[in-house]
mmCIF file of C-alpha atoms in Angstrom:
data_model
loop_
_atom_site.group_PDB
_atom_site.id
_atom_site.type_symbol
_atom_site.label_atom_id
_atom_site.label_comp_id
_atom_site.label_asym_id
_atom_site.label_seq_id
_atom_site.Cartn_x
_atom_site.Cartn_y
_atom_site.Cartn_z
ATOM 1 C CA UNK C 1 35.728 10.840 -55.917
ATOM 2 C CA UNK C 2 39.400 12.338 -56.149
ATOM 3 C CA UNK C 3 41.616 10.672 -58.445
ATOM 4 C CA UNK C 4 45.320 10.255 -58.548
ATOM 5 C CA UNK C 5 47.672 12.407 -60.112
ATOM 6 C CA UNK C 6 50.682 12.016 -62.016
ATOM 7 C CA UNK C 7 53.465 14.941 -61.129
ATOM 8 C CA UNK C 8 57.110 15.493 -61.427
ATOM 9 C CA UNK C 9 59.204 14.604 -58.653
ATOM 10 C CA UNK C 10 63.249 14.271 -57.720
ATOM 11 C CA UNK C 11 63.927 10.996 -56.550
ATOM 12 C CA UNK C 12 66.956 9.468 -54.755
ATOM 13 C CA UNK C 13 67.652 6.484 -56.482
ATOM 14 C CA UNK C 14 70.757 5.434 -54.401
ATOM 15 C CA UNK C 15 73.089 7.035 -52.135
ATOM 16 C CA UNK C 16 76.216 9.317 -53.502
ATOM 17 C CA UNK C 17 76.790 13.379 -54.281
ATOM 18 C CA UNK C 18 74.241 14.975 -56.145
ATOM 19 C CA UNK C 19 74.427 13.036 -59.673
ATOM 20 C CA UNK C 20 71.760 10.597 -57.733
ATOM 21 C CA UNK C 21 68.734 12.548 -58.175
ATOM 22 C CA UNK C 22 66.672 12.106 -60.931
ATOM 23 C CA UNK C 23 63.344 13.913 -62.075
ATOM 24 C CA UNK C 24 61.293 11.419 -62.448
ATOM 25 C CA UNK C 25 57.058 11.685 -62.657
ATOM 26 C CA UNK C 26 55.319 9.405 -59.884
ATOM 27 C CA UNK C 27 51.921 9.404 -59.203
ATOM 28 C CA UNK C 28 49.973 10.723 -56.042
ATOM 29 C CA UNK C 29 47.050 8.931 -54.887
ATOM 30 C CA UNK C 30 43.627 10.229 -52.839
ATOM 31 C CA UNK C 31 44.228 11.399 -49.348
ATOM 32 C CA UNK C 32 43.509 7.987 -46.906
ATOM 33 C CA UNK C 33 42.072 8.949 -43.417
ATOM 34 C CA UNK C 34 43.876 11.687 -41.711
ATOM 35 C CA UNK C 35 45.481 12.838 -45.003
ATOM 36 C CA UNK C 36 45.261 15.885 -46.881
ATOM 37 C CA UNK C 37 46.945 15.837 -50.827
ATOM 38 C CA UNK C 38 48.930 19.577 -51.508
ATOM 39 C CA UNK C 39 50.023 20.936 -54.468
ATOM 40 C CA UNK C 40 53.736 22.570 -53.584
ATOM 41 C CA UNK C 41 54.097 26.048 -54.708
ATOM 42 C CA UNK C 42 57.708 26.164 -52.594
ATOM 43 C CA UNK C 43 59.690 23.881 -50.868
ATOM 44 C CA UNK C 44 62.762 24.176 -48.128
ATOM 45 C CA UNK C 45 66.349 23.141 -49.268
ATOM 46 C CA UNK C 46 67.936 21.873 -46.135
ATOM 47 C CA UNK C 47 71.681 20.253 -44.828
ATOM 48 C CA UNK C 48 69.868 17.363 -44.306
ATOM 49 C CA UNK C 49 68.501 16.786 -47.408
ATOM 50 C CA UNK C 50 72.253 16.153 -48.037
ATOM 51 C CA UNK C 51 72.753 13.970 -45.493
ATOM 52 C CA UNK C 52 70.374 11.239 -45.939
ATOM 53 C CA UNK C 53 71.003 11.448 -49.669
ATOM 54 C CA UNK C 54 75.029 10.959 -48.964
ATOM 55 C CA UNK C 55 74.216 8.018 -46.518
ATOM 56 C CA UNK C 56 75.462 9.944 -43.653
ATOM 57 C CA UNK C 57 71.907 9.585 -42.144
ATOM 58 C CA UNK C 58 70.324 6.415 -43.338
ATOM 59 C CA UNK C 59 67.530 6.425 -46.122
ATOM 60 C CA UNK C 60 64.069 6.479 -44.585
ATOM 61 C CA UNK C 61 62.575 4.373 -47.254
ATOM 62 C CA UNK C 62 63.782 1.960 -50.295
ATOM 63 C CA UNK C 63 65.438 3.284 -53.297
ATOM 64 C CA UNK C 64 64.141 5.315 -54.923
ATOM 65 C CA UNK C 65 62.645 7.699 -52.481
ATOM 66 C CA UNK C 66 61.528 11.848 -52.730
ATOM 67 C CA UNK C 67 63.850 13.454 -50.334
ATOM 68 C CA UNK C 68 62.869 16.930 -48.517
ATOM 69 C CA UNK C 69 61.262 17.450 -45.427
ATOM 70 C CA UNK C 70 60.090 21.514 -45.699
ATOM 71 C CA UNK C 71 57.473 22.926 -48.055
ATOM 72 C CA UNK C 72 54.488 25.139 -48.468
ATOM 73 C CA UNK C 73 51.467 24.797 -50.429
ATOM 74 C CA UNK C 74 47.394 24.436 -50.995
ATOM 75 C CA UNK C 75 45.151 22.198 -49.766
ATOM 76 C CA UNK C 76 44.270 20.065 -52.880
ATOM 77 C CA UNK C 77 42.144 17.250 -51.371
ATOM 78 C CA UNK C 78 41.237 16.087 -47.973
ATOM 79 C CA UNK C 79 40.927 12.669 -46.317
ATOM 80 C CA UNK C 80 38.161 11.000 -43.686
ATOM 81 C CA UNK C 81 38.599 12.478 -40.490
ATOM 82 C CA UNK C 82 40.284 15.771 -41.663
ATOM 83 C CA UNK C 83 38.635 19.122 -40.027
ATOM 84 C CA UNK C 84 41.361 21.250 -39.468
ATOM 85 C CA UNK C 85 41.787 21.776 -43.452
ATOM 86 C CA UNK C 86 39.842 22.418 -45.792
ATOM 87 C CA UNK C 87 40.531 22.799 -49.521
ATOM 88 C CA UNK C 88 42.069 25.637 -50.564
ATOM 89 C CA UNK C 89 43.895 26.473 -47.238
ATOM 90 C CA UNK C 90 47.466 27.271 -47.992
ATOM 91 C CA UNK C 91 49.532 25.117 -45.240
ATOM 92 C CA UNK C 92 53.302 24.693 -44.795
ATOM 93 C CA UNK C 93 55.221 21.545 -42.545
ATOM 94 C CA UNK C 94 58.656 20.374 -42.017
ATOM 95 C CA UNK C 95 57.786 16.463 -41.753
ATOM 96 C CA UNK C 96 57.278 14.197 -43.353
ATOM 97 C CA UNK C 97 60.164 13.705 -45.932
ATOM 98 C CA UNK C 98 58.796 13.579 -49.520
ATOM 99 C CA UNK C 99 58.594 17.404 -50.308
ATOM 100 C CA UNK C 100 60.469 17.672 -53.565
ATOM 101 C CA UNK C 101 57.256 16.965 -55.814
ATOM 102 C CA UNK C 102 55.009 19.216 -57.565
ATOM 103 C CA UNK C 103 52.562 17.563 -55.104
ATOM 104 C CA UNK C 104 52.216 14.886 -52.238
ATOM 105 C CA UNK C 105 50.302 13.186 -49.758
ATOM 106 C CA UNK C 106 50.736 14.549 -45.880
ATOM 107 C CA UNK C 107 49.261 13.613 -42.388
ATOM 108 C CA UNK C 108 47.070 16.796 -41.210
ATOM 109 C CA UNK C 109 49.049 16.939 -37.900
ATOM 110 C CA UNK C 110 52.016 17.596 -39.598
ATOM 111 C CA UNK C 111 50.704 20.618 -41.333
ATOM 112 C CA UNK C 112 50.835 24.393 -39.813
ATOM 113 C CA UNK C 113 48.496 26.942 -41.544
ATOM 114 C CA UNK C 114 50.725 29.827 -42.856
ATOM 115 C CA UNK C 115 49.505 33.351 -41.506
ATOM 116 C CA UNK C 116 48.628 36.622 -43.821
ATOM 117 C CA UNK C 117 51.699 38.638 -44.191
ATOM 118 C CA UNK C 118 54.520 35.563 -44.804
ATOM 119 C CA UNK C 119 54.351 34.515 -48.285
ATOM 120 C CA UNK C 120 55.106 31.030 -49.682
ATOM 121 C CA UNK C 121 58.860 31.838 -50.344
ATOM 122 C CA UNK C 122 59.742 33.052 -47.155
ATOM 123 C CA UNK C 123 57.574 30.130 -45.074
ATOM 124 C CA UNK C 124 58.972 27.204 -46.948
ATOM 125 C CA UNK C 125 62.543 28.560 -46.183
ATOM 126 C CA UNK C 126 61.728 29.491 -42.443
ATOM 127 C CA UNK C 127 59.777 26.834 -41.121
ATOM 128 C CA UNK C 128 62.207 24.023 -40.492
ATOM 129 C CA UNK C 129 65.110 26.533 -39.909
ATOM 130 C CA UNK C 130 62.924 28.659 -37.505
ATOM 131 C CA UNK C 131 61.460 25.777 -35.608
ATOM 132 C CA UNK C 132 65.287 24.853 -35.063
ATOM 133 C CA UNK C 133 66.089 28.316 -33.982
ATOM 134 C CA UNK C 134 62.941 27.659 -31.831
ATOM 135 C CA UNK C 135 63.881 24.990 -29.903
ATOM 136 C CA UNK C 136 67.658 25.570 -29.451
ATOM 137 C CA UNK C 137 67.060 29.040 -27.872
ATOM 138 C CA UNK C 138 63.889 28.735 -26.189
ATOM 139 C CA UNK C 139 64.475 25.110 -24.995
ATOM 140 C CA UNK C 140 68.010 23.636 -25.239
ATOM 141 C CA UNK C 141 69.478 26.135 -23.767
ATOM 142 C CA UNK C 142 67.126 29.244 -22.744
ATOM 143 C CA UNK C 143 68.987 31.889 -23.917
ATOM 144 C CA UNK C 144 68.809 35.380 -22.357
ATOM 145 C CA UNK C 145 69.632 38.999 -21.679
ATOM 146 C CA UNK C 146 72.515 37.927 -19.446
ATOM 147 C CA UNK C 147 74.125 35.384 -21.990
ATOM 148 C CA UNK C 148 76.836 35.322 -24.193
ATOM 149 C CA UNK C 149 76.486 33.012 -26.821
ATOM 150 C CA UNK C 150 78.752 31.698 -30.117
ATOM 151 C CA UNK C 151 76.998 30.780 -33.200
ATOM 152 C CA UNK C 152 79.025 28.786 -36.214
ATOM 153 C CA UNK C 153 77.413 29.483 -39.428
ATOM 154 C CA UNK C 154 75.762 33.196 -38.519
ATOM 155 C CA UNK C 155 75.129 33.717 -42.375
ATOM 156 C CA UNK C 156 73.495 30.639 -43.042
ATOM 157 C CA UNK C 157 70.278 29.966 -43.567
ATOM 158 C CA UNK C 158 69.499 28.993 -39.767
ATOM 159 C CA UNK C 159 72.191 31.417 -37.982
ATOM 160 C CA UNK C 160 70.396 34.599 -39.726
ATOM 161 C CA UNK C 161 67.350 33.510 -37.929
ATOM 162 C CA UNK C 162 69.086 32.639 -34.742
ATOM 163 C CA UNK C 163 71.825 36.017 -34.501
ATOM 164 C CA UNK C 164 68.173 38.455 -34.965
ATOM 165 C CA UNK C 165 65.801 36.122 -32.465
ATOM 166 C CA UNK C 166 68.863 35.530 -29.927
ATOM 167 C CA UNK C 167 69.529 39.771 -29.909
ATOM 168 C CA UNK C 168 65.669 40.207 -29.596
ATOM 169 C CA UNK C 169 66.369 38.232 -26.352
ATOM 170 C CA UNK C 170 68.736 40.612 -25.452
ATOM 171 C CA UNK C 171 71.837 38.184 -25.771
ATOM 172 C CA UNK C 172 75.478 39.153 -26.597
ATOM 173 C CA UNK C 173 76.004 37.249 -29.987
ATOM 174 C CA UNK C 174 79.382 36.320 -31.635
ATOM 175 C CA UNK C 175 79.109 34.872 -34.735
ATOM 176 C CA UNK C 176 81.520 32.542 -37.150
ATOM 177 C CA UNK C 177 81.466 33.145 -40.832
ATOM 178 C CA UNK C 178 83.490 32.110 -43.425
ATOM 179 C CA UNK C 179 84.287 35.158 -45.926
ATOM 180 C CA UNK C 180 84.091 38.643 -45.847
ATOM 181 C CA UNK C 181 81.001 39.008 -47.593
ATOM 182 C CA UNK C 182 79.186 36.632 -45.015
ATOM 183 C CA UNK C 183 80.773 38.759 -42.090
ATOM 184 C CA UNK C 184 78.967 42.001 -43.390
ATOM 185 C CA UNK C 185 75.426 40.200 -43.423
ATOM 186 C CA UNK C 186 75.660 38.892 -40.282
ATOM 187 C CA UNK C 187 76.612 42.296 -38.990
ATOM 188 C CA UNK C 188 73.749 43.393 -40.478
ATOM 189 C CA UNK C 189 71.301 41.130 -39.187
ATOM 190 C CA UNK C 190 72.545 42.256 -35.566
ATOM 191 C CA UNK C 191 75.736 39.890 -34.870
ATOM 192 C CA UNK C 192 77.739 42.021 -31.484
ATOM 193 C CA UNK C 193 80.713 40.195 -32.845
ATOM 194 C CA UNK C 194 82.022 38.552 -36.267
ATOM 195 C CA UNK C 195 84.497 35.854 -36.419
ATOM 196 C CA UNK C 196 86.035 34.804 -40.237
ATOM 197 C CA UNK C 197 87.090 31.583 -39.030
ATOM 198 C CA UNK C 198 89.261 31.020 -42.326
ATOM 199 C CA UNK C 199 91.852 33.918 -41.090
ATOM 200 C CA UNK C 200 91.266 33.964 -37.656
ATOM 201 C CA UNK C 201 91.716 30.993 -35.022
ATOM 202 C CA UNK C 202 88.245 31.513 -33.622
ATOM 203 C CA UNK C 203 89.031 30.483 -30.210
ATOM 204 C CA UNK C 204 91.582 32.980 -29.264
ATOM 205 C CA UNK C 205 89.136 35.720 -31.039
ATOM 206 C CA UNK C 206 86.151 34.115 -28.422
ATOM 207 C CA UNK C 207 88.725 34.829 -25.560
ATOM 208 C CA UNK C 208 89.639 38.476 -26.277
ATOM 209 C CA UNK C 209 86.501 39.168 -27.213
ATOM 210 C CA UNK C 210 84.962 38.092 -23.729
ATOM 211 C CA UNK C 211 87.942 39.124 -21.503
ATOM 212 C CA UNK C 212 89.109 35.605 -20.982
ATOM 213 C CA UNK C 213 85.475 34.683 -19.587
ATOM 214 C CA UNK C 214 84.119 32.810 -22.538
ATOM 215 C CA UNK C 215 80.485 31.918 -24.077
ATOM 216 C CA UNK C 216 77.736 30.622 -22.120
ATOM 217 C CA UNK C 217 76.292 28.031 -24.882
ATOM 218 C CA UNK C 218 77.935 27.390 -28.490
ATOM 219 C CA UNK C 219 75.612 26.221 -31.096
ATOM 220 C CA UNK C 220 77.095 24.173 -33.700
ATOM 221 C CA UNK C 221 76.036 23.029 -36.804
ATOM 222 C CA UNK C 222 79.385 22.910 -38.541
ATOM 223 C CA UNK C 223 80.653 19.264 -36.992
ATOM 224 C CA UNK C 224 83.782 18.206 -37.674
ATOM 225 C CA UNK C 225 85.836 21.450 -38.810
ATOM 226 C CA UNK C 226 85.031 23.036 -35.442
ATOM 227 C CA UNK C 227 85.176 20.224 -33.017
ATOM 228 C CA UNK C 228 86.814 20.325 -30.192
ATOM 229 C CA UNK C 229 87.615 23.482 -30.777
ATOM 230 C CA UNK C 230 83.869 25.091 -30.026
ATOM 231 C CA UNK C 231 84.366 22.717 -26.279
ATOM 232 C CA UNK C 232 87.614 25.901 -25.617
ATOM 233 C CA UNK C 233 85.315 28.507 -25.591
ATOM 234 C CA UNK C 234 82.579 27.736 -23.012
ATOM 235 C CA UNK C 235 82.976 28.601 -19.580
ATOM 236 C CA UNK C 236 83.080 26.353 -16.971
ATOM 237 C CA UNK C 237 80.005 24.828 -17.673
ATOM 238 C CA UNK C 238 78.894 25.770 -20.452
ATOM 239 C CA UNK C 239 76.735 24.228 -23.191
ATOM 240 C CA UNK C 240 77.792 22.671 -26.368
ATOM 241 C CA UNK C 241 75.150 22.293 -29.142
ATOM 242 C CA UNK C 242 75.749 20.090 -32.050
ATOM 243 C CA UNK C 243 72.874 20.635 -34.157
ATOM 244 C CA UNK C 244 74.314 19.504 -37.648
ATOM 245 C CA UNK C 245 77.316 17.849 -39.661
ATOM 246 C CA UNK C 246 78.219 20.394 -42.587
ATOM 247 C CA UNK C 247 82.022 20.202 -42.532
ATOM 248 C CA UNK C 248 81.296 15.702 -41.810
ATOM 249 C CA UNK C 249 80.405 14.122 -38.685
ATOM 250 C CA UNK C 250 81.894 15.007 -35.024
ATOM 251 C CA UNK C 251 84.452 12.240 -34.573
ATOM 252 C CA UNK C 252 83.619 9.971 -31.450
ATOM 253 C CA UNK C 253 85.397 11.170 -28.308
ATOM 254 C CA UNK C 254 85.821 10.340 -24.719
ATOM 255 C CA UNK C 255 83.394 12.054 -22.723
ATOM 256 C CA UNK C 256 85.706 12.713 -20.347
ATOM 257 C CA UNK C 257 86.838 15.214 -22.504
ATOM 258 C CA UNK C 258 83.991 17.504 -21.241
ATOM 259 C CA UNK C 259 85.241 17.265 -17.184
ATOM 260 C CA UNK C 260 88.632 17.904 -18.943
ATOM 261 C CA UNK C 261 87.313 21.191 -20.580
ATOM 262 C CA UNK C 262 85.380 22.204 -17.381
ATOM 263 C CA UNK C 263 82.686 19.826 -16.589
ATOM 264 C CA UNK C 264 81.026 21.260 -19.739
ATOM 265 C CA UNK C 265 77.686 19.622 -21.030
ATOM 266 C CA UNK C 266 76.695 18.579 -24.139
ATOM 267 C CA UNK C 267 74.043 17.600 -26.295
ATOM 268 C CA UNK C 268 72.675 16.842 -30.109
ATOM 269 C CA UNK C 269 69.526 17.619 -30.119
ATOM 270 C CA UNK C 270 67.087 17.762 -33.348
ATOM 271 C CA UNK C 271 63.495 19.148 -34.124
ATOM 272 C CA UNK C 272 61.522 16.077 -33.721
ATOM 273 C CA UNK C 273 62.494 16.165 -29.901
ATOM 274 C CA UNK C 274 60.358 18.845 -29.705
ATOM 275 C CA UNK C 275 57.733 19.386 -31.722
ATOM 276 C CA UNK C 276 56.639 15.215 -31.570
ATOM 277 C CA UNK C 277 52.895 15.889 -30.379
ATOM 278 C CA UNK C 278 50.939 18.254 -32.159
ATOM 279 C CA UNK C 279 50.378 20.666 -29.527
ATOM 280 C CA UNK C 280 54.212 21.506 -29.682
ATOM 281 C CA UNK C 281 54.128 21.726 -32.838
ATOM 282 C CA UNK C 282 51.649 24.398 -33.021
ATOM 283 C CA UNK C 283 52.769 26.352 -29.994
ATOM 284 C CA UNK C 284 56.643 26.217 -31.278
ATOM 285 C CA UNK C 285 54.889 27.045 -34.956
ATOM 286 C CA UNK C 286 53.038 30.689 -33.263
ATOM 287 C CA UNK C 287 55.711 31.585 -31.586
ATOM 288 C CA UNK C 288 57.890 31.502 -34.900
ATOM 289 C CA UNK C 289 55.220 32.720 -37.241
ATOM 290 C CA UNK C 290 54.786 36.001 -34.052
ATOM 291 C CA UNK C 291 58.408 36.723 -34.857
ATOM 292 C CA UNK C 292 58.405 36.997 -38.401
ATOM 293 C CA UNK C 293 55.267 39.285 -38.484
ATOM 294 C CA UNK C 294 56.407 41.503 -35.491
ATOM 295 C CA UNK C 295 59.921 42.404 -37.852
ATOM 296 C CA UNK C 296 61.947 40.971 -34.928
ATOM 297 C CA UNK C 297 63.502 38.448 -37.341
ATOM 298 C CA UNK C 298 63.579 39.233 -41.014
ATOM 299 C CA UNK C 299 63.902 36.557 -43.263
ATOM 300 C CA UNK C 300 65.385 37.365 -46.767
ATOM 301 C CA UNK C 301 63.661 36.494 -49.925
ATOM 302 C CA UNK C 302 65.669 32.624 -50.256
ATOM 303 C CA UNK C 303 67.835 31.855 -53.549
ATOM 304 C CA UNK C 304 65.429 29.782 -55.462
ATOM 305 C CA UNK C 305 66.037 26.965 -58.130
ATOM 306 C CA UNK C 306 63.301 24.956 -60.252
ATOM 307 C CA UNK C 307 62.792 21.591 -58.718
ATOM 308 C CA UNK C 308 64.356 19.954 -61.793
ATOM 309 C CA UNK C 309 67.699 21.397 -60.955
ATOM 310 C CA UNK C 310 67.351 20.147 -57.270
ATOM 311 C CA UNK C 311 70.901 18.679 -57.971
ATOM 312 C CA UNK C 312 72.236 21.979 -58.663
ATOM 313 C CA UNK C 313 70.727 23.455 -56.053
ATOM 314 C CA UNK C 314 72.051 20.756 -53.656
ATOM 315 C CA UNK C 315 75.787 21.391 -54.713
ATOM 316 C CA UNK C 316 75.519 24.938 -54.015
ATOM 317 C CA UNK C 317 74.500 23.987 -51.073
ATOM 318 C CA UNK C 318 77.342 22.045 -50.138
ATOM 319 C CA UNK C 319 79.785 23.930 -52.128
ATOM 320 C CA UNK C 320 78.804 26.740 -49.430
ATOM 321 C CA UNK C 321 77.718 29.001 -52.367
ATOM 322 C CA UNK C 322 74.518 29.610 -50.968
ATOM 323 C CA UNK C 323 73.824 32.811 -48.343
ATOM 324 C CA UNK C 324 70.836 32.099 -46.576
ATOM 325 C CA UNK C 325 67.812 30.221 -47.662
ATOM 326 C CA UNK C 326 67.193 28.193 -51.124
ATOM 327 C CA UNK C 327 64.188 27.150 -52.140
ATOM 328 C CA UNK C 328 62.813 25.082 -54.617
ATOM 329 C CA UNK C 329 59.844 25.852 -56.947
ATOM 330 C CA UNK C 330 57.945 23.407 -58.657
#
């Protein structure tokens, strides 16, 4: 008979800036049919943690709620119907929300096993951020050896994934940053071309850079700072990639803005598009996971935080202190 279990937990208890979370203990039940309880030993620190806790994408459940949709842990208990896990397997997911708790309840067809050779740290800060890379290289737009792409954000948590996967694929990458310090890392991680877009007008860098001929596909998680300027530096039909909000929202616009700009496309994709049956979600899951391990893409050891300064952590986040990944330890 497994028994509940009271833990520690952050908890939105309404929406606002990070003063809203509170550390609160809950308890955690037995694993129903098709459940398995883990006990968190990391867990991902994502935009959209900040995004659904601001309002800007609406709560998923009533006040108060445990916000976070990454983490990595071990099998604690499993429910009827579970075969796949067993306990004591160490798993990692990046859905359902609920991951900032010591520990919590999951559907088994969420969960990924995490392979020898990636440790806790470095899944829980990869696995939503890599599936993302995932999908918007491999299946948004299929990026390759004869591409030029732009990528806002190339020091952030997601763009150092995306600048080393994209050159593995043999693309020309320019990258945006937004300091010095953040131009020299993603140099490092294999960037053809850095852009500080806070002293240079990243549009007119684009076109000398290319000789006038532009980017094939921008990928854009910034939003509003960098709208519609990312739309002047495709080519004539090119791709535009809004993948996130971190400077607010992308205004609403005429779509015949995108004939205007050279019958451009344009779409917002986001991770549950694409890994919604399980079978995607493993395949997209191996194909990250054979990355990491071959040392085509190196992910940093994240920033970390203890989950009672989750608030903290969040306005770092937002406050664009952070370089890379931050993660959360129970």
């Amino acid at each position: 008979m497994v028994e509940a279990v009271s833990v520690r937990a952050i908890r939105v208890t309404s929406n606002g800036g990070p003063e809203v979370l509170s550390f609160d203990t809950i308890e955690v039940g037995a694993p129903a049919a098709g459940q398995v309880r883990l006990r968190h030993t990391a867990i991902g620190l994502n935009f959209v943690d900040t995004y659904i806790r601001s309002g800007l994408y609406p709560a998923p459940a009533p006040f108060p709620f445990v916000p976070g949709s990454e983490g990595v842990g071990v099998v604690d208990a499993v429910g009827e119907g579970v075969t796949e896990f067993k306990v004591g397997d160490r798993v990692g997911y990046a859905d359902p929300i609920g991951s900032y708790a010591e520990q919590r309840l999951a559907p088994a067809n969420r969960l990924v096993a995490i392979p020898d050779g990636i440790s806790d740290t470095i899944a829980a800060s990869s696995i939503l951020k890599g599936l993302t890379v995932r999908y918007l290289l491999r299946e948004t737009f299929r990026v390759g050896p004869e591409h030029t792409i732009l990528f806002h954000a190339a020091a952030g948590g997601v763009g150092q994934i995306a600048t080393q996967w994209a050159k593995s694929l043999g693309a020309t990458v320019i990258g945006t940053v937004g300091s010095a310090e953040k131009a020299e890392i993603a140099t490092s991680l294999g960037c053809d071309h850095v852009i500080n877009y806070r002293t240079e007008d990243f549009v007119e860098r684009v076109r000398e850079i290319t000789g006038g001929a532009k980017v094939d596909v921008v990928y854009d998680s910034v939003g509003k700072d960098t709208f519609p300027a990312s739309l002047d530096c495709l080519k004539r039909r090119g791709t535009w990639v809004s993948f996130g909000n971190a400077s607010g929202a992308v205004p609403p616009f005429s779509i015949g803005i995108l004939n205007q700009k050279g019958s451009l496309y344009a779409t917002r994709p986001s991770l549950g598009g694409y890994v919604a049956e399980r079978a995607e979600l493993v395949e997209a899951a191996k194909d990250l996971f054979d990355v990491i391990l071959s040392g085509k893409v190196v992910v940093a050891e994240p920033q970390t935080f203890a989950l009672a300064d989750a608030a903290d952590a969040q306005r770092a986040l937002e406050g664009r202190h952070t370089t890379g990944s931050v993660v959360l330890i129970p």
